[in-house]
Coordinates of C-alpha atoms in Angstrom, one line a residue:
M1 CA 0.0 0.0 0.0
M2 CA 1.5 3.3 -1.1
K3 CA 0.3 6.9 -0.7
R4 CA -0.1 9.1 -3.8
I5 CA 3.2 10.4 -5.1
V6 CA 3.3 14.1 -6.0
Y7 CA 6.1 15.4 -8.2
R8 CA 7.7 18.8 -8.1
E9 CA 9.7 19.9 -11.1
W10 CA 10.8 23.4 -9.8
R11 CA 14.5 24.0 -10.0
I12 CA 16.7 26.8 -8.7
P13 CA 17.3 29.3 -11.6
P14 CA 20.8 28.9 -13.2
A15 CA 21.6 32.6 -12.4
R16 CA 20.8 32.0 -8.7
F17 CA 22.9 28.8 -8.6
W18 CA 25.9 30.4 -10.2
G19 CA 25.6 33.3 -7.9
I20 CA 25.7 31.0 -4.9
L21 CA 28.8 29.2 -6.3
G22 CA 30.4 32.6 -7.0
I23 CA 30.0 33.6 -3.3
L24 CA 31.4 30.3 -2.0
A25 CA 34.3 30.4 -4.5
S26 CA 35.1 34.0 -3.4
V27 CA 35.2 32.9 0.3
I28 CA 37.4 29.9 -0.7
G29 CA 39.7 32.3 -2.6
I30 CA 40.0 34.7 0.4
G31 CA 40.8 31.7 2.6
T32 CA 43.5 30.6 0.2
L33 CA 45.0 34.0 0.3
S34 CA 44.9 33.9 4.1
F35 CA 46.7 30.6 4.1
G36 CA 49.4 32.0 1.7
Y37 CA 49.9 35.0 3.9
M38 CA 50.3 32.9 7.1
E39 CA 52.5 30.4 5.3
H40 CA 54.8 33.1 4.0
Q41 CA 54.9 35.3 7.1
G42 CA 54.9 32.6 9.7
H43 CA 52.5 32.0 12.6
W44 CA 53.7 35.1 14.4
V45 CA 51.0 37.0 12.4
T46 CA 48.3 34.8 14.1
G47 CA 47.1 34.9 17.6
M48 CA 48.9 31.6 18.5
N49 CA 51.8 31.4 20.8
N50 CA 53.8 28.9 22.8
A51 CA 50.8 28.0 25.0
V52 CA 48.0 28.1 22.4
V53 CA 49.3 26.1 19.5
W54 CA 45.9 25.2 18.1
G55 CA 44.0 28.3 17.2
L56 CA 40.7 29.3 15.6
P57 CA 41.3 27.2 12.4
H58 CA 41.4 24.1 14.5
V59 CA 38.0 25.1 16.0
F60 CA 36.5 25.1 12.6
A61 CA 38.3 22.0 11.5
V62 CA 37.3 19.8 14.5
F63 CA 33.7 21.1 14.3
L64 CA 33.5 20.2 10.6
V65 CA 35.1 16.7 11.2
I66 CA 32.7 15.7 13.9
A67 CA 29.8 17.3 12.1
A68 CA 30.6 15.2 9.1
S69 CA 30.3 12.1 11.2
G70 CA 27.0 13.3 12.6
A71 CA 25.6 14.3 9.2
L72 CA 25.7 10.7 8.1
N73 CA 23.3 9.8 11.0
I74 CA 20.2 10.3 8.8
A75 CA 21.5 7.7 6.3
S76 CA 22.3 5.3 9.1
I77 CA 18.9 5.6 10.7
G78 CA 17.2 4.9 7.3
T79 CA 19.4 2.0 6.3
V80 CA 20.8 0.3 9.4
F81 CA 17.8 0.8 11.7
R82 CA 15.3 0.3 8.9
K83 CA 13.4 3.6 9.3
P84 CA 12.0 4.1 5.7
I85 CA 10.9 7.7 6.2
Y86 CA 14.6 8.7 6.4
K87 CA 15.7 6.8 3.3
P88 CA 15.0 9.6 0.7
L89 CA 17.4 11.8 2.7
G90 CA 20.2 9.2 2.7
R91 CA 22.0 10.5 -0.4
L92 CA 22.1 14.1 0.8
S93 CA 23.3 12.8 4.2
G94 CA 26.2 10.9 2.7
L95 CA 27.2 13.8 0.3
L96 CA 27.2 16.3 3.2
A97 CA 29.3 13.9 5.3
V98 CA 32.0 13.7 2.6
A99 CA 31.9 17.4 1.9
L100 CA 32.2 18.5 5.5
L101 CA 35.1 16.1 6.2
M102 CA 37.0 17.4 3.1
G103 CA 36.5 21.0 4.3
G104 CA 37.7 20.2 7.8
L105 CA 40.7 18.2 6.7
L106 CA 41.7 21.0 4.3
I107 CA 41.8 23.4 7.2
L108 CA 43.9 21.1 9.2
V109 CA 46.5 20.6 6.5
T110 CA 46.8 24.3 5.7
D111 CA 46.8 25.5 9.3
L112 CA 49.5 23.1 10.5
G113 CA 51.9 24.5 7.8
R114 CA 54.2 22.9 5.3
P115 CA 51.3 21.1 3.5
E116 CA 53.8 19.7 1.0
R117 CA 55.1 17.4 3.7
L118 CA 51.7 15.8 4.1
I119 CA 53.1 12.8 2.2
V120 CA 55.5 12.1 5.1
A121 CA 52.6 11.8 7.5
I122 CA 50.8 9.5 5.1
T123 CA 53.8 7.2 4.5
S124 CA 55.5 7.2 7.9
Y125 CA 53.3 6.1 10.9
N126 CA 53.8 6.1 14.6
F127 CA 51.0 3.8 15.7
S128 CA 51.5 4.7 19.4
S129 CA 50.0 8.1 18.4
I130 CA 46.3 8.7 18.0
F131 CA 47.1 11.1 15.2
A132 CA 48.4 8.2 13.1
W133 CA 45.2 6.2 13.7
N134 CA 43.1 9.2 12.7
I135 CA 44.7 9.3 9.2
F136 CA 43.2 5.8 8.6
L137 CA 39.9 6.8 10.2
Y138 CA 39.5 9.9 8.0
T139 CA 40.5 8.4 4.7
G140 CA 38.6 5.2 5.4
F141 CA 35.5 7.1 6.3
M142 CA 35.6 9.0 3.0
A143 CA 36.0 5.8 1.0
I144 CA 33.3 4.0 2.9
V145 CA 30.8 6.8 2.5
I146 CA 31.4 7.1 -1.2
A147 CA 30.8 3.3 -1.5
Y148 CA 27.6 3.9 0.6
L149 CA 26.4 6.5 -1.8
W150 CA 26.9 4.1 -4.7
T151 CA 24.7 1.5 -3.0
M152 CA 22.0 4.1 -2.6
A153 CA 22.2 5.5 -6.1
D154 CA 22.8 2.4 -8.2
R155 CA 20.4 -0.6 -8.4
Q156 CA 23.3 -3.0 -8.6
G157 CA 24.5 -1.8 -5.2
G158 CA 21.2 -2.3 -3.6
P159 CA 22.1 -5.7 -2.0
F160 CA 25.1 -4.2 -0.4
N161 CA 23.3 -1.1 1.0
R162 CA 22.7 -2.3 4.5
P163 CA 26.1 -4.1 5.0
V164 CA 27.9 -1.0 3.9
G165 CA 25.6 1.1 6.0
I166 CA 26.5 -0.9 9.1
L167 CA 30.2 -0.6 8.3
A168 CA 29.8 3.2 7.9
L169 CA 28.0 3.4 11.2
F170 CA 30.7 1.7 13.2
W171 CA 33.5 3.5 11.3
R172 CA 32.1 6.9 12.0
L173 CA 31.6 6.1 15.7
A174 CA 35.3 5.1 15.7
L175 CA 36.2 8.3 13.8
T176 CA 34.4 10.6 16.3
T177 CA 35.7 8.7 19.3
G178 CA 39.3 9.0 17.9
T179 CA 38.8 12.7 17.4
G180 CA 37.7 13.2 21.0
S181 CA 40.5 10.9 22.2
I182 CA 43.1 13.3 20.6
F183 CA 42.2 15.6 23.6
G184 CA 41.4 12.8 26.0
F185 CA 44.8 11.3 25.7
L186 CA 46.7 14.5 26.3
V187 CA 47.6 14.0 30.0
A188 CA 49.8 17.1 30.1
R189 CA 46.9 19.5 29.8
E190 CA 44.8 19.5 33.0
A191 CA 41.6 20.2 31.0
Y192 CA 42.1 17.2 28.8
S193 CA 43.1 13.8 30.0
A194 CA 39.5 12.6 30.4
A195 CA 38.2 9.3 28.9
I196 CA 34.7 10.8 28.6
L197 CA 35.8 13.2 25.9
G198 CA 35.6 10.3 23.3
P199 CA 31.9 9.4 23.8
M200 CA 31.1 13.1 24.5
F201 CA 32.4 14.0 21.0
V202 CA 30.1 11.2 19.6
I203 CA 27.0 12.8 21.0
L204 CA 28.2 16.3 20.0
S205 CA 28.7 15.0 16.4
F206 CA 25.1 13.8 16.4
A207 CA 23.8 17.3 17.3
Y208 CA 26.1 19.3 15.1
G209 CA 25.8 17.1 12.1
L210 CA 22.0 17.1 12.2
A211 CA 21.9 20.8 12.7
V212 CA 24.0 21.4 9.6
F213 CA 22.0 18.8 7.7
L214 CA 18.7 20.5 8.6
L215 CA 19.9 23.9 7.5
V216 CA 21.3 22.6 4.1
L217 CA 18.1 20.6 3.5
M218 CA 15.8 23.5 4.3
F219 CA 17.8 25.9 2.2
A220 CA 17.9 23.5 -0.8
F221 CA 14.2 22.8 -0.6
A222 CA 13.3 26.5 -0.2
E223 CA 15.5 27.4 -3.2
E224 CA 14.1 24.7 -5.4
G225 CA 10.5 25.1 -4.3
R226 CA 10.2 21.6 -2.8
V227 CA 8.0 20.7 0.1
I228 CA 9.0 19.4 3.6
G229 CA 5.9 17.9 5.2
P230 CA 5.1 18.4 8.9
K231 CA 5.6 14.6 9.6
I232 CA 9.3 14.5 8.5
L233 CA 9.9 18.0 10.0
R234 CA 8.5 16.8 13.4
R235 CA 10.8 13.7 13.3
L236 CA 13.9 15.7 12.4
K237 CA 13.4 18.4 15.0
N238 CA 12.6 15.9 17.8
L239 CA 15.8 14.0 16.8
L240 CA 17.8 17.2 17.0
A241 CA 16.3 18.1 20.4
L242 CA 17.2 14.6 21.7
F243 CA 20.8 15.0 20.6
V244 CA 21.1 18.5 22.0
A245 CA 19.8 17.2 25.4
G246 CA 22.3 14.4 25.2
A247 CA 25.1 16.8 24.5
L248 CA 24.1 18.9 27.6
Y249 CA 24.0 15.7 29.7
F250 CA 27.6 14.7 28.7
M251 CA 28.9 18.1 29.3
L252 CA 27.3 18.0 32.8
I253 CA 28.9 14.7 33.5
Y254 CA 32.3 15.9 32.3
H255 CA 32.4 18.9 34.6
L256 CA 30.9 17.0 37.6
T257 CA 33.6 14.4 37.1
N258 CA 36.3 17.1 37.2
L259 CA 34.7 18.8 40.2
Y260 CA 34.8 15.5 42.1
A261 CA 38.6 15.2 41.7
A262 CA 40.2 17.8 43.9
K263 CA 43.1 18.3 41.5
H264 CA 40.8 19.8 38.9
D265 CA 39.1 22.3 41.3
D266 CA 41.3 25.2 40.2
F267 CA 40.6 24.5 36.5
E268 CA 36.8 24.2 37.0
S269 CA 36.7 27.3 39.1
W270 CA 38.6 29.2 36.4
L271 CA 36.5 27.9 33.5
L272 CA 33.1 28.2 35.1
L273 CA 33.6 31.4 37.1
H274 CA 36.8 33.4 36.4
G275 CA 37.9 32.5 32.8
G276 CA 36.8 35.7 31.1
I277 CA 36.0 35.1 27.4
Y278 CA 36.1 31.3 28.0
T279 CA 33.6 31.5 30.8
F280 CA 31.3 33.6 28.6
A281 CA 31.7 31.2 25.7
F282 CA 30.8 28.3 27.9
W283 CA 27.7 29.6 29.7
V284 CA 26.4 31.9 26.9
G285 CA 27.6 30.1 23.8
S286 CA 27.6 26.4 24.7
I287 CA 24.9 26.2 27.4
L288 CA 22.4 29.0 26.5
I289 CA 22.7 29.5 22.8
G290 CA 23.8 26.0 21.9
G291 CA 21.6 24.1 24.4
L292 CA 18.8 25.7 26.3
L293 CA 17.4 28.1 23.6
P294 CA 17.3 25.4 20.9
L295 CA 15.5 23.0 23.3
W296 CA 13.0 25.7 24.1
I297 CA 12.3 26.4 20.4
L298 CA 12.1 22.7 19.4
Y299 CA 9.8 21.7 22.2
H300 CA 7.6 24.8 22.0
P301 CA 4.1 23.8 21.0
E302 CA 3.8 26.4 18.2
K303 CA 7.4 27.4 17.3
G304 CA 8.4 23.7 17.0
K305 CA 6.1 23.3 14.1
N306 CA 7.4 26.2 12.1
C307 CA 10.2 25.6 9.6
N308 CA 11.8 29.0 10.2
W309 CA 11.9 28.5 14.0
V310 CA 13.4 25.0 13.5
A311 CA 16.0 26.4 11.2
A312 CA 16.8 29.1 13.8
A313 CA 17.2 26.3 16.4
A314 CA 19.6 24.5 14.1
A315 CA 21.6 27.7 13.6
L316 CA 21.8 28.2 17.3
V317 CA 23.1 24.7 17.8
I318 CA 25.9 25.4 15.2
V319 CA 26.8 28.6 17.0
G320 CA 26.8 26.8 20.3
G321 CA 28.9 24.0 18.8
L322 CA 31.6 26.4 17.6
S323 CA 31.6 28.0 21.1
T324 CA 32.0 24.5 22.7
M325 CA 34.9 23.7 20.4
Y326 CA 36.5 27.1 21.2
V327 CA 36.3 26.4 25.0
V328 CA 37.5 22.7 24.6
I329 CA 40.3 23.4 22.2
I330 CA 41.6 26.9 23.0
G331 CA 40.4 27.4 26.6
S332 CA 42.0 24.2 27.7
Q333 CA 45.3 25.3 26.2
A334 CA 45.1 28.8 27.7
Y335 CA 44.8 27.4 31.2
P336 CA 48.3 27.3 32.8
M337 CA 50.1 24.0 32.9
P338 CA 51.3 23.0 36.4
L339 CA 55.0 22.4 35.6
F340 CA 55.9 22.5 39.4
P341 CA 52.8 21.4 41.4
G342 CA 52.4 23.2 44.6
Q343 CA 54.9 26.0 43.6
T344 CA 54.2 29.5 42.3
I345 CA 55.9 30.5 39.1
L346 CA 56.5 34.2 39.0
E347 CA 57.3 34.5 35.3
S348 CA 57.7 32.1 32.5
G349 CA 57.7 32.1 28.7
F350 CA 57.0 28.5 28.3
G351 CA 53.7 26.6 27.8
D352 CA 52.5 27.1 31.3
G353 CA 51.1 30.5 31.0
V354 CA 52.8 33.6 32.5
G355 CA 53.2 33.8 36.2
G356 CA 50.5 31.1 36.7
R357 CA 47.9 33.1 34.7
A358 CA 46.0 32.0 31.7
A359 CA 47.8 32.5 28.4
S360 CA 46.4 35.2 26.2
Y361 CA 45.0 34.4 22.7
W362 CA 43.0 36.5 20.4
P363 CA 42.1 35.1 16.9
S364 CA 43.5 37.0 13.9
I365 CA 41.6 37.8 10.8
P366 CA 43.6 35.4 8.6
E367 CA 42.7 32.6 11.0
L368 CA 39.0 33.4 10.8
L369 CA 39.2 33.6 7.0
L370 CA 41.0 30.3 6.7
G371 CA 38.3 28.6 8.8
L372 CA 35.5 30.2 6.8
G373 CA 37.3 29.0 3.6
G374 CA 37.1 25.4 4.8
V375 CA 33.4 25.8 5.5
A376 CA 32.9 27.2 2.0
V377 CA 34.7 24.2 0.5
G378 CA 32.2 21.8 2.2
L379 CA 29.2 23.9 1.1
L380 CA 30.6 24.2 -2.5
I381 CA 31.0 20.4 -2.8
T382 CA 27.4 20.0 -1.4
A383 CA 25.9 22.6 -3.8
V384 CA 27.6 21.0 -6.9
G385 CA 26.6 17.5 -5.8
V386 CA 23.0 18.5 -5.2
R387 CA 22.8 20.3 -8.5
V388 CA 24.6 17.7 -10.7
L389 CA 23.6 14.5 -9.1
Q390 CA 20.1 13.4 -7.9
F391 CA 20.7 13.8 -4.2
L392 CA 17.5 15.6 -3.3
P393 CA 14.1 13.8 -3.2
E394 CA 11.4 15.4 -5.3
S395 CA 9.3 16.1 -2.2
L396 CA 9.0 15.3 1.4
A397 CA 5.3 16.3 1.7
D398 CA 3.2 13.9 3.8
D399 CA 1.1 12.8 0.8
V400 CA 4.3 11.8 -1.1
V401 CA 5.9 9.5 1.4
P402 CA 5.2 5.8 0.6
V403 CA 4.7 3.4 3.5
D404 CA 6.3 0.5 1.7
E405 CA 10.0 0.2 2.8
E406 CA 11.3 -1.4 -0.3
T407 CA 9.9 1.3 -2.7
L408 CA 10.4 4.4 -0.6
G409 CA 13.9 5.2 -1.6
E410 CA 13.2 4.9 -5.4
A411 CA 9.7 6.5 -5.3
A412 CA 10.9 9.6 -3.6
F413 CA 13.5 10.2 -6.3
A414 CA 11.3 9.1 -9.2
K415 CA 10.7 11.5 -12.1
P416 CA 7.3 11.8 -13.9
A417 CA 7.1 10.1 -17.3

């Protein structure tokens, strides 16, 4: 039994499409110039120093990497967990995952400097380092997702769709755990060295990836005149609310665990009360903007049914996600390292802060432009993929969605005779 399928043949006008590509290409060009400037002048033109060696570009890069893993969640739910209503969105989910990962990795390669020596990192491995493992996780994820997209787009790949989907599910969980473990394994930094950072990054990826996916989906459907029905909108926004609540829960457990250990009292007091910009970014950015406000919107009886309000909630989650990454990556580096526990260091130029105070860091414009360039790379790949390939369903209106699991994926992408 199938519901009536309605087709929508509206397409974004070519002038509008090329205008969007032009804007994204311009941002990428500016980001490239920023990379060239920092590569030629050296990192002294950035806000980074001996204490803060991972700056704002790493905030964008890590956010994009974990969002890439979370963006694939929709495809996994449709395939692995056999939820047919999500199957028409699987192709866009996979495309966005690959695009975001490529944008994030491009930022990492350019921000670390000497990108021509990337071949050394690819061919020489130190398997005692989590960084070496992540090279396999990132490249393997990209290859698996491309194969996953083939199984969704080609009839010949249909029999392999669920097995590849299961592999992609476990691989992306390993990828996100590995990314969080980069920080969790750094015992020298008091704010890191926490096993919970691995699973916490997994739930953060679910929230950030779905927020990015929702914004891209809504923008693409609005530009092409396609319909998102209340049923699928309700499911997506409830899923986002669940992931945001889970992210808040893990952040609560992380800080309660630190507060329970007496050696972390000074760090928690600094971050939660006396950390200046980092305290503000945590409470206002991560908790309020990225957590409580989106939950209020998504669970509001009226606003939660409105596409514009749901899009606003997704945007707030992304802003909160960037704030969270800023606190985790930069704030944790800025906190002084206890080189001599129990002793007071009056003055020091090493990575322990200055005189026991937090290290100063203020992002430079080239760092910001490099980060935005990576975001633009991901969006450009997505825009071209959506335009050239058939990665958007014709409609997600309630009267279009078939109830038969086997025919749903094909019917949503079908074209009228």
